[in-house]
Short mmCIF file of C-alpha atoms in Angstrom, two decimals:
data_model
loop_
_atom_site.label_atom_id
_atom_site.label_comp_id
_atom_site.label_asym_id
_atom_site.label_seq_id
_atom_site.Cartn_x
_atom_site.Cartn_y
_atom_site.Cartn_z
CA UNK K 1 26.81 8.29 17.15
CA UNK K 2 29.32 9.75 14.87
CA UNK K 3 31.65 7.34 12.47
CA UNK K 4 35.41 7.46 12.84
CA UNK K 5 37.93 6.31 10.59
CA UNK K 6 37.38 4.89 6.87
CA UNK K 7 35.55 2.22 5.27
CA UNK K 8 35.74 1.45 2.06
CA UNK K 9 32.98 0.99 -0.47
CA UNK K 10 34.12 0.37 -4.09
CA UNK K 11 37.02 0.07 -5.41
CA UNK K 12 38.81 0.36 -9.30
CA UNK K 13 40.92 -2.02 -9.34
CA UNK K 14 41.02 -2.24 -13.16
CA UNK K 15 42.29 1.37 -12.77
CA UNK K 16 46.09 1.04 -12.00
CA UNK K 17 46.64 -1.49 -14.78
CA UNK K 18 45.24 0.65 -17.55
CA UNK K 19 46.29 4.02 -16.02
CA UNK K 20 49.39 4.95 -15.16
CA UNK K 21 48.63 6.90 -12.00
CA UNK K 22 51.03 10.32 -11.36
CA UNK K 23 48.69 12.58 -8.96
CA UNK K 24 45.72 11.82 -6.33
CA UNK K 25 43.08 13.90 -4.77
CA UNK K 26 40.27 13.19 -2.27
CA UNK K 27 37.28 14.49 -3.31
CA UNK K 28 33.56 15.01 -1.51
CA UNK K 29 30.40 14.09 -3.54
CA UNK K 30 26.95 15.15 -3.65
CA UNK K 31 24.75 12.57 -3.24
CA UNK K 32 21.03 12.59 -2.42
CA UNK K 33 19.43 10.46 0.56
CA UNK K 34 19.12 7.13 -0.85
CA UNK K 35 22.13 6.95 -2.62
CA UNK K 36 24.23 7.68 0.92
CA UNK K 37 21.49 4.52 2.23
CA UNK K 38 22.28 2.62 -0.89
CA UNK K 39 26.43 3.20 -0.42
CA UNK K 40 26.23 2.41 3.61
CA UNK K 41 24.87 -1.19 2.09
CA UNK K 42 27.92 -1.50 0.67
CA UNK K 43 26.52 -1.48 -3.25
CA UNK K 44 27.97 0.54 -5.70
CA UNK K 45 30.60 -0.04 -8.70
CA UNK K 46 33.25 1.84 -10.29
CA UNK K 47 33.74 -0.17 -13.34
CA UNK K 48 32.91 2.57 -15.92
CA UNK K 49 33.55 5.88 -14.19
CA UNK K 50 35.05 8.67 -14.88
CA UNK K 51 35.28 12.14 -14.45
CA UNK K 52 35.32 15.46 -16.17
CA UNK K 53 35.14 18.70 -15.94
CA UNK K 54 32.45 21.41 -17.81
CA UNK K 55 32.10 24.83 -16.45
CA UNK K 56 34.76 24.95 -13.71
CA UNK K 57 33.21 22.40 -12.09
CA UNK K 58 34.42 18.38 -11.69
CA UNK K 59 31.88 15.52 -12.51
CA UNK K 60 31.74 11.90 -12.27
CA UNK K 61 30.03 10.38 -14.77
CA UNK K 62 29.50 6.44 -15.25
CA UNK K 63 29.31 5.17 -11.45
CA UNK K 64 26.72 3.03 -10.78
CA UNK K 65 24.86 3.02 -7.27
CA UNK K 66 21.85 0.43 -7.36
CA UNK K 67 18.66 1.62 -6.46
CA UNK K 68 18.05 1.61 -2.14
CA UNK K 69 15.92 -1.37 -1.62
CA UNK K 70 13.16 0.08 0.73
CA UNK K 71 13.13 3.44 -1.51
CA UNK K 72 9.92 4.72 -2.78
CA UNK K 73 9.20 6.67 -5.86
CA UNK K 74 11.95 8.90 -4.55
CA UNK K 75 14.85 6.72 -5.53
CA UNK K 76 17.78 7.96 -7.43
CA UNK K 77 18.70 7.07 -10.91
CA UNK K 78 21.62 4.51 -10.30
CA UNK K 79 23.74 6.23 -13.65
CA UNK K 80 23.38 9.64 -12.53
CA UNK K 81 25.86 12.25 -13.14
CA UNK K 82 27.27 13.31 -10.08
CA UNK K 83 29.50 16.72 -8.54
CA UNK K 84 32.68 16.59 -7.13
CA UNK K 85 33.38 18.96 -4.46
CA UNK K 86 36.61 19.87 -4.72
CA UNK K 87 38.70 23.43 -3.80
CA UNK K 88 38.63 25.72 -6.88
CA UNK K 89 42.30 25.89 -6.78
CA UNK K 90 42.91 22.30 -7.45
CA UNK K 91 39.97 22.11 -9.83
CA UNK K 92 41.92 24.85 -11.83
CA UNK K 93 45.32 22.24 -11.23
CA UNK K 94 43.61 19.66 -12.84
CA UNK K 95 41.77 21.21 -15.74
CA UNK K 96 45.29 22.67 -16.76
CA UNK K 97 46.85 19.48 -16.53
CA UNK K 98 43.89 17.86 -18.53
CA UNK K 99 43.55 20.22 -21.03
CA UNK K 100 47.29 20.32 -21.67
CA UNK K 101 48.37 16.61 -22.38
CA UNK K 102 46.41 13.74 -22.90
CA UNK K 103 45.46 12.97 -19.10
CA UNK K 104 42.53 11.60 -17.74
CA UNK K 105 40.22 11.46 -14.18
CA UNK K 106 40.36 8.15 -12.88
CA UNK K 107 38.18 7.28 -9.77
CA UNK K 108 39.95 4.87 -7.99
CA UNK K 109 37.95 4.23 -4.71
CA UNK K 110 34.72 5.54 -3.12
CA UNK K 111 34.77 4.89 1.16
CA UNK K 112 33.16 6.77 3.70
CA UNK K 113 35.31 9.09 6.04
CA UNK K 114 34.33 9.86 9.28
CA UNK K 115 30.87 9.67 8.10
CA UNK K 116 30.88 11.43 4.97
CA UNK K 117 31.45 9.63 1.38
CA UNK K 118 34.32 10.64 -0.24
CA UNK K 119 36.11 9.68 -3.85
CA UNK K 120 39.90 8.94 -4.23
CA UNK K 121 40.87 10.82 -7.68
CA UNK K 122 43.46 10.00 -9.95
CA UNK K 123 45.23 12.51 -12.14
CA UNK K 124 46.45 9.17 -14.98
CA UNK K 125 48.21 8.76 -17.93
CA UNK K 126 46.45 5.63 -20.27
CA UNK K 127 49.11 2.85 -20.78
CA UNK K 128 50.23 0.78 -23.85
CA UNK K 129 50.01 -2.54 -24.37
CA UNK K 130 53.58 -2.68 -24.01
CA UNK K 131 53.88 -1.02 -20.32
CA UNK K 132 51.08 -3.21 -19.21
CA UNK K 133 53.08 -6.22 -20.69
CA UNK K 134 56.20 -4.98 -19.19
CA UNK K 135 54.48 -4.38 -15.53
CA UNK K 136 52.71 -7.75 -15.38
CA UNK K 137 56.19 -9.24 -15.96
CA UNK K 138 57.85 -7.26 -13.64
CA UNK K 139 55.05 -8.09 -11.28
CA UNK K 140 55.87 -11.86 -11.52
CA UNK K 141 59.65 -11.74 -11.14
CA UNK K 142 58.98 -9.89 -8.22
CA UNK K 143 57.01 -12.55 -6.61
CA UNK K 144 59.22 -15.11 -7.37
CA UNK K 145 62.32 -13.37 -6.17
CA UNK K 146 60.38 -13.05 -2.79
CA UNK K 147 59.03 -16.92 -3.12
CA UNK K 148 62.50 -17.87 -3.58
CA UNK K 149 63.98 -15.78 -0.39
CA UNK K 150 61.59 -16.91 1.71
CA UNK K 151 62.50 -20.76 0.75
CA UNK K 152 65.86 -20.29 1.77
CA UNK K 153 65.13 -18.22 4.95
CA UNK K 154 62.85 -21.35 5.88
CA UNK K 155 66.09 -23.64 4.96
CA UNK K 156 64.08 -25.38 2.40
CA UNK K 157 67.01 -24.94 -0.45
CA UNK K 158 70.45 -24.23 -0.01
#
């Protein structure tokens, strides 16, 4: 029985308040047969990772997939580095664009789709202090703008 649609396994959520995001990509993964069992549990984290790229070819480094529970001796090592499988054409985008200004590959979820795992790349741009200061207030007024409307659509002020 074959999956359909997407489920999600990990996400970064830390990502889009350090990074500022401008481009993303969906990339495959190569994985080996107890990290896919380990992933359909639902374990893994994104906390750390990140990607590069050495030799033309795209690698995510830092994700952590826990060891399957009913593995034997041939369990993965949970820190592994792991490829990317991504066209060579938007490999070359993104090394360009890397290697150019100071950008950096940000994973920002992991979910299966239609049965195969996939990563959701993000071409980002590291914030300041100051931009994360400024979007966490922006954030807020937003919210209370919204708050406030819905009060007076409820009749509740006036």
């Amino acid at each position: 029985m074959k999956e359909k649609g997407r489920k999600v396994i990990a996400t970064n959520r830390k990502a889009r308040h350090l990074y500022s995001i401008l481009d993303t990509y969906e990339a495959g993964i190569a994985l080996v047969g107890t990290e896919v069992k380990s992933l359909r549990e639902g374990k893994a984290s994104l906390v750390d990772a990140y990607a590069s790229i050495d030799d033309g070819e795209v690698w995510l480094r830092g994700l952590h997939v826990p060891e399957y529970g009913h593995g034997t001796w041939t369990n993965h090592a949970p820190r592994r580095t792991r490829k990317l499988l991504l066209h060579r054409r938007e490999i070359d985008k993104l090394l360009g664009k890397t290697k150019e200004s100071s950008l950096t590959l940000v994973p920002l979820s992991m979910y299966f789709s239609d049965g195969k795992v996939k990563v959701e790349l993000a071409l980002a741009k590291g914030k300041q202090d100051y931009d994360k200061r400024q979007d966490l207030a922006r954030r807020t007024t937003e919210r209370e703008i919204t708050r406030e409307l819905g009060r007076r659509i409820k009749g509740m002020r006036g």
